[in-house]
CSV table of C-alpha atoms and ligand atoms in Angstrom, one decimal:
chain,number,residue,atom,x,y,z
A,13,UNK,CA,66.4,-57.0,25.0
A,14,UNK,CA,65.0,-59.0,27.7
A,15,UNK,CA,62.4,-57.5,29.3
A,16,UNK,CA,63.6,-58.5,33.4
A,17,UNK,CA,66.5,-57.2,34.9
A,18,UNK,CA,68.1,-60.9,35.3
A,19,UNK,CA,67.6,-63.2,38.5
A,20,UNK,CA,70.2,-65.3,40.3
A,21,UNK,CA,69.6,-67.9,43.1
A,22,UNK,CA,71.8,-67.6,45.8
A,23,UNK,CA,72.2,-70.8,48.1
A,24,UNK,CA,73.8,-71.5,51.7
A,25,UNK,CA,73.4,-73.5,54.6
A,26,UNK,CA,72.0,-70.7,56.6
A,27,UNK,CA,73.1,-67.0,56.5
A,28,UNK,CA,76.6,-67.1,55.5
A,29,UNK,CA,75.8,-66.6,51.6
A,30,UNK,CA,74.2,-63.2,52.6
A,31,UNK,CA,78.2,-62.0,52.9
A,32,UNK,CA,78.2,-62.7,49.0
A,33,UNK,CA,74.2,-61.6,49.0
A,34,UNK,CA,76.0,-57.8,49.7
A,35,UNK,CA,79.2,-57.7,47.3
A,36,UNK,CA,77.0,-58.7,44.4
A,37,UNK,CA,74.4,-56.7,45.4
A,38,UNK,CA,76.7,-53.7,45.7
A,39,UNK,CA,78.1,-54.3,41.9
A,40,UNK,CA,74.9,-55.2,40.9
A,41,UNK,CA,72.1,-53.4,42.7
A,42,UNK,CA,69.4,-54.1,39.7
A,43,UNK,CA,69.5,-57.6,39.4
A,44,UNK,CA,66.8,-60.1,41.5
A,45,UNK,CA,68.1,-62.5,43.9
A,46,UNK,CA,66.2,-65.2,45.4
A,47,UNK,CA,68.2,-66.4,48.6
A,48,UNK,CA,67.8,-69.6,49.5
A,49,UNK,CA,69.1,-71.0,53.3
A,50,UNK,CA,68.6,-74.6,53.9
A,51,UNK,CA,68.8,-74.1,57.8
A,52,UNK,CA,66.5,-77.1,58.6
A,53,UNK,CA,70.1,-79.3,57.6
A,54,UNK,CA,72.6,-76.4,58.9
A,55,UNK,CA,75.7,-76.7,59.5
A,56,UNK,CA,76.6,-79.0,56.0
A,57,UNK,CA,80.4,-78.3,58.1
A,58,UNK,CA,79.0,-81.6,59.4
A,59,UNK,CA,77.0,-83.6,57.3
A,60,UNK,CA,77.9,-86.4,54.9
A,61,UNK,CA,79.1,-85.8,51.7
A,62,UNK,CA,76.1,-87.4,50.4
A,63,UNK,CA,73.9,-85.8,52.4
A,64,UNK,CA,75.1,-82.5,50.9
A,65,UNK,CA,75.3,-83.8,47.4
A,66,UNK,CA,71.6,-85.0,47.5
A,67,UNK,CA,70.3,-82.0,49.2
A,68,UNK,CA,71.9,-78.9,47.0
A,69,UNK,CA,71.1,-81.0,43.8
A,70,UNK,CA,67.3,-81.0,45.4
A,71,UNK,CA,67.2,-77.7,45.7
A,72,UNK,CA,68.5,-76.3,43.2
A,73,UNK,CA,66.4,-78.1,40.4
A,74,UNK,CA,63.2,-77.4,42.8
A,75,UNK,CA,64.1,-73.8,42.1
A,76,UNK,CA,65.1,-74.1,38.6
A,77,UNK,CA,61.8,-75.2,37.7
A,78,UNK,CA,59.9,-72.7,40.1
A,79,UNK,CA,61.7,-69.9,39.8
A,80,UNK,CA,63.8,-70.0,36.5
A,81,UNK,CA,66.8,-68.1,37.1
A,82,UNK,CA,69.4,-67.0,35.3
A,83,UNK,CA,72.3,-68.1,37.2
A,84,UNK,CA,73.0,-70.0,40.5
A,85,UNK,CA,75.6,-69.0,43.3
A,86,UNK,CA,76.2,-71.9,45.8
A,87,UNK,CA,77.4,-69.1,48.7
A,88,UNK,CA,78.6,-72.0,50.4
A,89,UNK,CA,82.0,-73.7,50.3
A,90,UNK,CA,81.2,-77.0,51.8
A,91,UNK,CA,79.1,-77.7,49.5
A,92,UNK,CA,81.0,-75.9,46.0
A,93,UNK,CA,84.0,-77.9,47.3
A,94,UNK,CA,82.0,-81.2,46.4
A,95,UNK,CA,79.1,-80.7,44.7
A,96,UNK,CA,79.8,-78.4,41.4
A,97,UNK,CA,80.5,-81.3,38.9
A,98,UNK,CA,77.7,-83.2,39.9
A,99,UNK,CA,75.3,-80.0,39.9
A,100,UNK,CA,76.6,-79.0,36.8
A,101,UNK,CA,75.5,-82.4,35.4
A,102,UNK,CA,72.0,-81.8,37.5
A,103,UNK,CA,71.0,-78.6,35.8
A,104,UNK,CA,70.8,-76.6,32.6
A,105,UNK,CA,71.5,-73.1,34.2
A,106,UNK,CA,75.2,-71.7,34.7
A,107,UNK,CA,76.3,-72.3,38.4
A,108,UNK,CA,79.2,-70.1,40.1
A,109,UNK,CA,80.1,-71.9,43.3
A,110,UNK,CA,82.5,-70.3,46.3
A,111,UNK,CA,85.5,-71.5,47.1
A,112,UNK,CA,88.3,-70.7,49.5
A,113,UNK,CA,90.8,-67.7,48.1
A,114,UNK,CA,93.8,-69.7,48.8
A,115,UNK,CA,94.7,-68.5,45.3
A,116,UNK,CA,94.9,-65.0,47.1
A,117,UNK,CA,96.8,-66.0,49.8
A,118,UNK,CA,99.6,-67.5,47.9
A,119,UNK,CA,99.7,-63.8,46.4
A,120,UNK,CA,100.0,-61.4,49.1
A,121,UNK,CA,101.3,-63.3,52.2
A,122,UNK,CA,104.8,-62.4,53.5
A,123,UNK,CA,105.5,-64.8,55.9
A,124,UNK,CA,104.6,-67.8,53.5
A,125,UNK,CA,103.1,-69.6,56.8
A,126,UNK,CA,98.9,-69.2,55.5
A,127,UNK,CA,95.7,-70.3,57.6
A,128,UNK,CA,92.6,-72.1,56.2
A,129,UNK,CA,89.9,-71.2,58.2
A,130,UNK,CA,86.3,-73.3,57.3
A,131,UNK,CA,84.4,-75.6,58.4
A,132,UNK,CA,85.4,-79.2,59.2
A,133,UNK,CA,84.5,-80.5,55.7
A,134,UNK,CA,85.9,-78.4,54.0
A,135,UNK,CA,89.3,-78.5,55.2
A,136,UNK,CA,88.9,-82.1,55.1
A,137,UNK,CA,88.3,-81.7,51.0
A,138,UNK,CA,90.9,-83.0,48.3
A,139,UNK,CA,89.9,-79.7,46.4
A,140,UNK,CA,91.6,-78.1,49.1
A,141,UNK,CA,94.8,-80.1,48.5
A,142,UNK,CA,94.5,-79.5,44.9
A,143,UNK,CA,94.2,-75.6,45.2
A,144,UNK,CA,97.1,-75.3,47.4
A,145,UNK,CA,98.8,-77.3,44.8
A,146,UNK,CA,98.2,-74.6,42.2
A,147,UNK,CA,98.7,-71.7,43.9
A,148,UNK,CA,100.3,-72.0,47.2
A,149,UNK,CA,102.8,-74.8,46.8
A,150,UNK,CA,105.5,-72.9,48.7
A,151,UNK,CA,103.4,-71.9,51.3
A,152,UNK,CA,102.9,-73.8,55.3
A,153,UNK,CA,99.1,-73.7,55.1
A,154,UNK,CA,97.5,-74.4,58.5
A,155,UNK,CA,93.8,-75.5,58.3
A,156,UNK,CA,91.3,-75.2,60.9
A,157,UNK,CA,87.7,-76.1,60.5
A,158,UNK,CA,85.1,-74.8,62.7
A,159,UNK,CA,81.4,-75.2,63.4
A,160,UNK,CA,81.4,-73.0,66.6
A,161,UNK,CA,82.3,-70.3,64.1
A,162,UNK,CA,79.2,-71.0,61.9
A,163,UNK,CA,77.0,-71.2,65.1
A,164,UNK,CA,78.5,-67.4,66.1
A,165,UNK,CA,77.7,-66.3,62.5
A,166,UNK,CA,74.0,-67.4,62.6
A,167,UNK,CA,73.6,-66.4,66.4
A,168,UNK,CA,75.2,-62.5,65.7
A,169,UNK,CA,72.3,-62.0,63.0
A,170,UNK,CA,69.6,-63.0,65.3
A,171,UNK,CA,70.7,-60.6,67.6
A,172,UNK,CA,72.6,-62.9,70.2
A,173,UNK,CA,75.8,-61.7,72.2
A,174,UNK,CA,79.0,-63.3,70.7
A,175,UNK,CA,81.6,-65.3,73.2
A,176,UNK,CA,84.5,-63.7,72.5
A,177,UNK,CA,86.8,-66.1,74.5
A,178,UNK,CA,85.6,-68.7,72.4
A,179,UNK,CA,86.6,-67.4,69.1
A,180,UNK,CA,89.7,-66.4,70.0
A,181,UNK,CA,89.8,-70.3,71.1
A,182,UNK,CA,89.1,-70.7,67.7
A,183,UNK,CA,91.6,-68.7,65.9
A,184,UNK,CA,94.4,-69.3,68.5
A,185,UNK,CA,96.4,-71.6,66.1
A,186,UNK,CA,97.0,-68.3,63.5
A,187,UNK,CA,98.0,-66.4,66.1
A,188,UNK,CA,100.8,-68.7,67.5
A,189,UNK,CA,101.9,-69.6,64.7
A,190,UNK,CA,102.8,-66.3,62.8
A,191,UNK,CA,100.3,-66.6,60.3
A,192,UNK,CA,100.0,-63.5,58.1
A,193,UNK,CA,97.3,-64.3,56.0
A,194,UNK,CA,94.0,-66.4,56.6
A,195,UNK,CA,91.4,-67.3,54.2
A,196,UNK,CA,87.6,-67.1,55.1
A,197,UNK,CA,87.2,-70.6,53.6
A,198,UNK,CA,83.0,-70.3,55.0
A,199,UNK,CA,80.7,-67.6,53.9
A,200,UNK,CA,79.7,-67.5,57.1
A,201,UNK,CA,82.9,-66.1,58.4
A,202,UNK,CA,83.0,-62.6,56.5
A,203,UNK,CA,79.9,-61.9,59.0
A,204,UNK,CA,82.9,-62.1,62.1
A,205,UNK,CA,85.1,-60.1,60.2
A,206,UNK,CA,85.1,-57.2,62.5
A,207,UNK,CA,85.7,-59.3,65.8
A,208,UNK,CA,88.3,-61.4,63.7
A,209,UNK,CA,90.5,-58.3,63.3
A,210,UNK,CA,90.0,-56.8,66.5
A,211,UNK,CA,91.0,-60.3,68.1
A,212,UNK,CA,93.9,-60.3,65.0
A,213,UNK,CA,94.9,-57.0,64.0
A,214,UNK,CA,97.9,-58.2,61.9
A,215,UNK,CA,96.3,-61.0,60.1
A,216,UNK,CA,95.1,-60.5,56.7
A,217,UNK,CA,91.6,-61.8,56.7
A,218,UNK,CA,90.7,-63.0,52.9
A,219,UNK,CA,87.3,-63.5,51.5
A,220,UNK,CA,86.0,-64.2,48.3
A,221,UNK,CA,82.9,-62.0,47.8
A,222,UNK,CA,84.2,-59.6,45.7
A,223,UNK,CA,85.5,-61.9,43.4
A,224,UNK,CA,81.9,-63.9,43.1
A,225,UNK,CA,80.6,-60.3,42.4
A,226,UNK,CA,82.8,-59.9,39.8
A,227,UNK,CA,82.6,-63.1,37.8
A,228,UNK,CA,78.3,-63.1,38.3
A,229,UNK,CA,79.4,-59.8,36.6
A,230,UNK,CA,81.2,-61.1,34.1
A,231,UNK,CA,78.4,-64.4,33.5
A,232,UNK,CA,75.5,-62.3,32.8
A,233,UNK,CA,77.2,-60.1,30.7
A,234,UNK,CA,78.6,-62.9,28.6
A,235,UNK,CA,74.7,-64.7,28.4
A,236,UNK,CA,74.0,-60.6,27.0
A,237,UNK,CA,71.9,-60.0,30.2
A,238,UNK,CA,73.8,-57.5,31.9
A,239,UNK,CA,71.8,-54.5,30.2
A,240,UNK,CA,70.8,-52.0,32.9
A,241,UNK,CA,69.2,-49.9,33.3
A,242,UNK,CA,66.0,-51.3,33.4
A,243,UNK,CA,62.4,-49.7,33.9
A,244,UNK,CA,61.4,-49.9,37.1
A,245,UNK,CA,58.2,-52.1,36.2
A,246,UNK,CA,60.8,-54.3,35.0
A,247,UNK,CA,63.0,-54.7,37.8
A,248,UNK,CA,63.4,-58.0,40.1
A,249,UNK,CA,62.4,-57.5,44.2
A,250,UNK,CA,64.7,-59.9,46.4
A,251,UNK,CA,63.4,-62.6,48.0
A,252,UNK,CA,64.4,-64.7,51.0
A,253,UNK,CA,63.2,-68.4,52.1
A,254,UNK,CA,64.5,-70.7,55.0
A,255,UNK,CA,64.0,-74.2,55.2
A,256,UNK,CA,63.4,-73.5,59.3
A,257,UNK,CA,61.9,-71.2,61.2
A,258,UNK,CA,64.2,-67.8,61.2
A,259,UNK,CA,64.0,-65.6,64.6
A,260,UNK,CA,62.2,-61.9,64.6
A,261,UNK,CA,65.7,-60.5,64.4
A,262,UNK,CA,66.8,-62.2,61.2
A,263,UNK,CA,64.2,-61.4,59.4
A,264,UNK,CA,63.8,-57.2,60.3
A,265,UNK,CA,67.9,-57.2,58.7
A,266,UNK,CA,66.7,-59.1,56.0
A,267,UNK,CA,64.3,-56.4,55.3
A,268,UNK,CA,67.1,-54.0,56.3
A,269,UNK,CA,69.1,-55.5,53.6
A,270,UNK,CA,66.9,-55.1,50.7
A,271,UNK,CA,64.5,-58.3,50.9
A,272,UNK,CA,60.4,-57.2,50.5
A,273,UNK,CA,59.2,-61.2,50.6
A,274,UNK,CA,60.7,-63.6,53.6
A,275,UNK,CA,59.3,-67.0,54.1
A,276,UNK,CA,60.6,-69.7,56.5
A,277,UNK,CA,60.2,-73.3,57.7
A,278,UNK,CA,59.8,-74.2,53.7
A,279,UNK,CA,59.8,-78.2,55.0
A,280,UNK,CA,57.7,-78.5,52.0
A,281,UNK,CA,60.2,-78.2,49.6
A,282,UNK,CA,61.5,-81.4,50.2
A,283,UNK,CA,58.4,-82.7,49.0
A,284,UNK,CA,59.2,-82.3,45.4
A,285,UNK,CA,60.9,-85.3,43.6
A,286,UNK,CA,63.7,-83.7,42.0
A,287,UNK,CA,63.9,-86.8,39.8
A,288,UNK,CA,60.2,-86.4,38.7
B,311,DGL,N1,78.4,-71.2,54.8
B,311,DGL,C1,78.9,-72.5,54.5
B,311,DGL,C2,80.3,-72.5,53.9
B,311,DGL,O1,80.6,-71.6,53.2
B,311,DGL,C3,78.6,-73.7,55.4
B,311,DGL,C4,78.4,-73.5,56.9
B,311,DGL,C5,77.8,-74.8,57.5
B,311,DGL,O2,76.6,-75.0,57.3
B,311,DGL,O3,78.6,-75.6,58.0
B,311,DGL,O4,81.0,-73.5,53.9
């Protein structure tokens, strides 16, 4: 038997991975998670592909080699929507990456008129055309991508007063257009998900969290990790780091959320020569 409780990275842009941080914590309370947001370069919603490609790839082999875990969650869509070939090819460890539930959508909605709400890569992605493809080929998918959305999501954790008016600005194309279902197509977004139903009561709003939880579920258990319980001088403690500076705020609901060790502005981390 291994002698940890196992350890996942988790990596986002910013906060939005900590909506799949709390569904696979829930399944999963035992297991360590470093978090990882790369705020220094948020939102990826509207960087080069490149850019994206180079900095996740970075990343993840900096904390491969530094903190050896067992498996990686990109808790990001913009960059799973791009990058997981290239990251797969990059690393040695198993990578789970989030993408939109469009899958889902195709599934439950009625109306057969479905909303794609992410950010303005994203909806941009050919991965996107391919999923809808496969699973919601009968289905009028409207896509709207959003970086005021992302903003909102990192300015409600740090304790800022949301602009209401503006999000339902944002959303306005579901609601003319009798949309029943809409997928949370940025990690970020589940963080809204109380204002998005009170500004759309009749929408279904999708996210994938669960299903990440489920599947990390499923990974460990197929790599023989997923032994609990373990003794408690063998559990993991959950860590968070931030390539920027993270307010006051942010980091008391980390603590609030289960991390005992928070670092940010980690600018050295781009110091390491992920090709060394
Ligand atoms: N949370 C990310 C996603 O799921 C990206 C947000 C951003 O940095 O634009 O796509």
């Amino acid at each position: 038997m291994k002698k940890h409780a196992p350890r996942i990275l988790l990596l986002d842009s910013g906060v939005g991975g900590l909506s799949i941080y709390k569904s696979i914590k829930h399944l999963l309370p035992h297991i360590g998670v470093l978090y990882v947001g790369d705020n220094d370069a948020l939102p990826y919603g509207e960087k080069s592909d490149d850019f994206i490609l180079n900095r996740v790839i970075h990343i993840t082999r900096h904390y491969e080699l530094h903190y050896q875990p067992d498996l990686v969650v990109i808790a990001c869509n913009t960059a799973s929507t791009l990058a997981l070939p290239d990251l797969r090819s990059a690393t040695t460890i198993p990578i789970i990456g989030v993408v939109p539930a469009i899958k889902v959508a195709g599934e439950i909605s009625r109306s057969r008129r479905i909303g794609l709400l992410a950010t303005p890569a994203t909806v941009e992605r050919l991965y996107i055309d391919e999923l809808q493809a496969s699973f919601a080929d009968d289905c009028n998918m409207l896509r709207v991508g959003s970086s005021h959305m992302v903003e909102m999501a990192e300015a409600k954790l740090s304790g800022d007063n949301l602009d209401m008016d503006l999000l339902k600005r944002e959303i306005e194309p579901f609601l003319k257009n009798d949309i029943d279902t809409v997928v949370l197509g940025c990690t970020h977004f589940p963080l809204l998900h109380e204002e998005l139903q009170s500004l759309g009561p009749n929408i279904h709003w999708i996210d994938s969290s669960t299903a990440i939880a489920n599947r990390v579920q499923h990974l460990l258990k197929a790599q023989s990790l997923f032994c609990a319980p373990y003794p408690s001088s063998h559990t993991e403690i959950d860590s968070a780091e931030f390539t920027a500076e993270i307010s006051d705020t942010l980091n008391k609901k980390l603590q609030q959320l289960g991390f005992s060790k928070i670092q940010d502005n980690r600018k050295e981390l781009f110091n390491f020569n992920p090709n060394a």
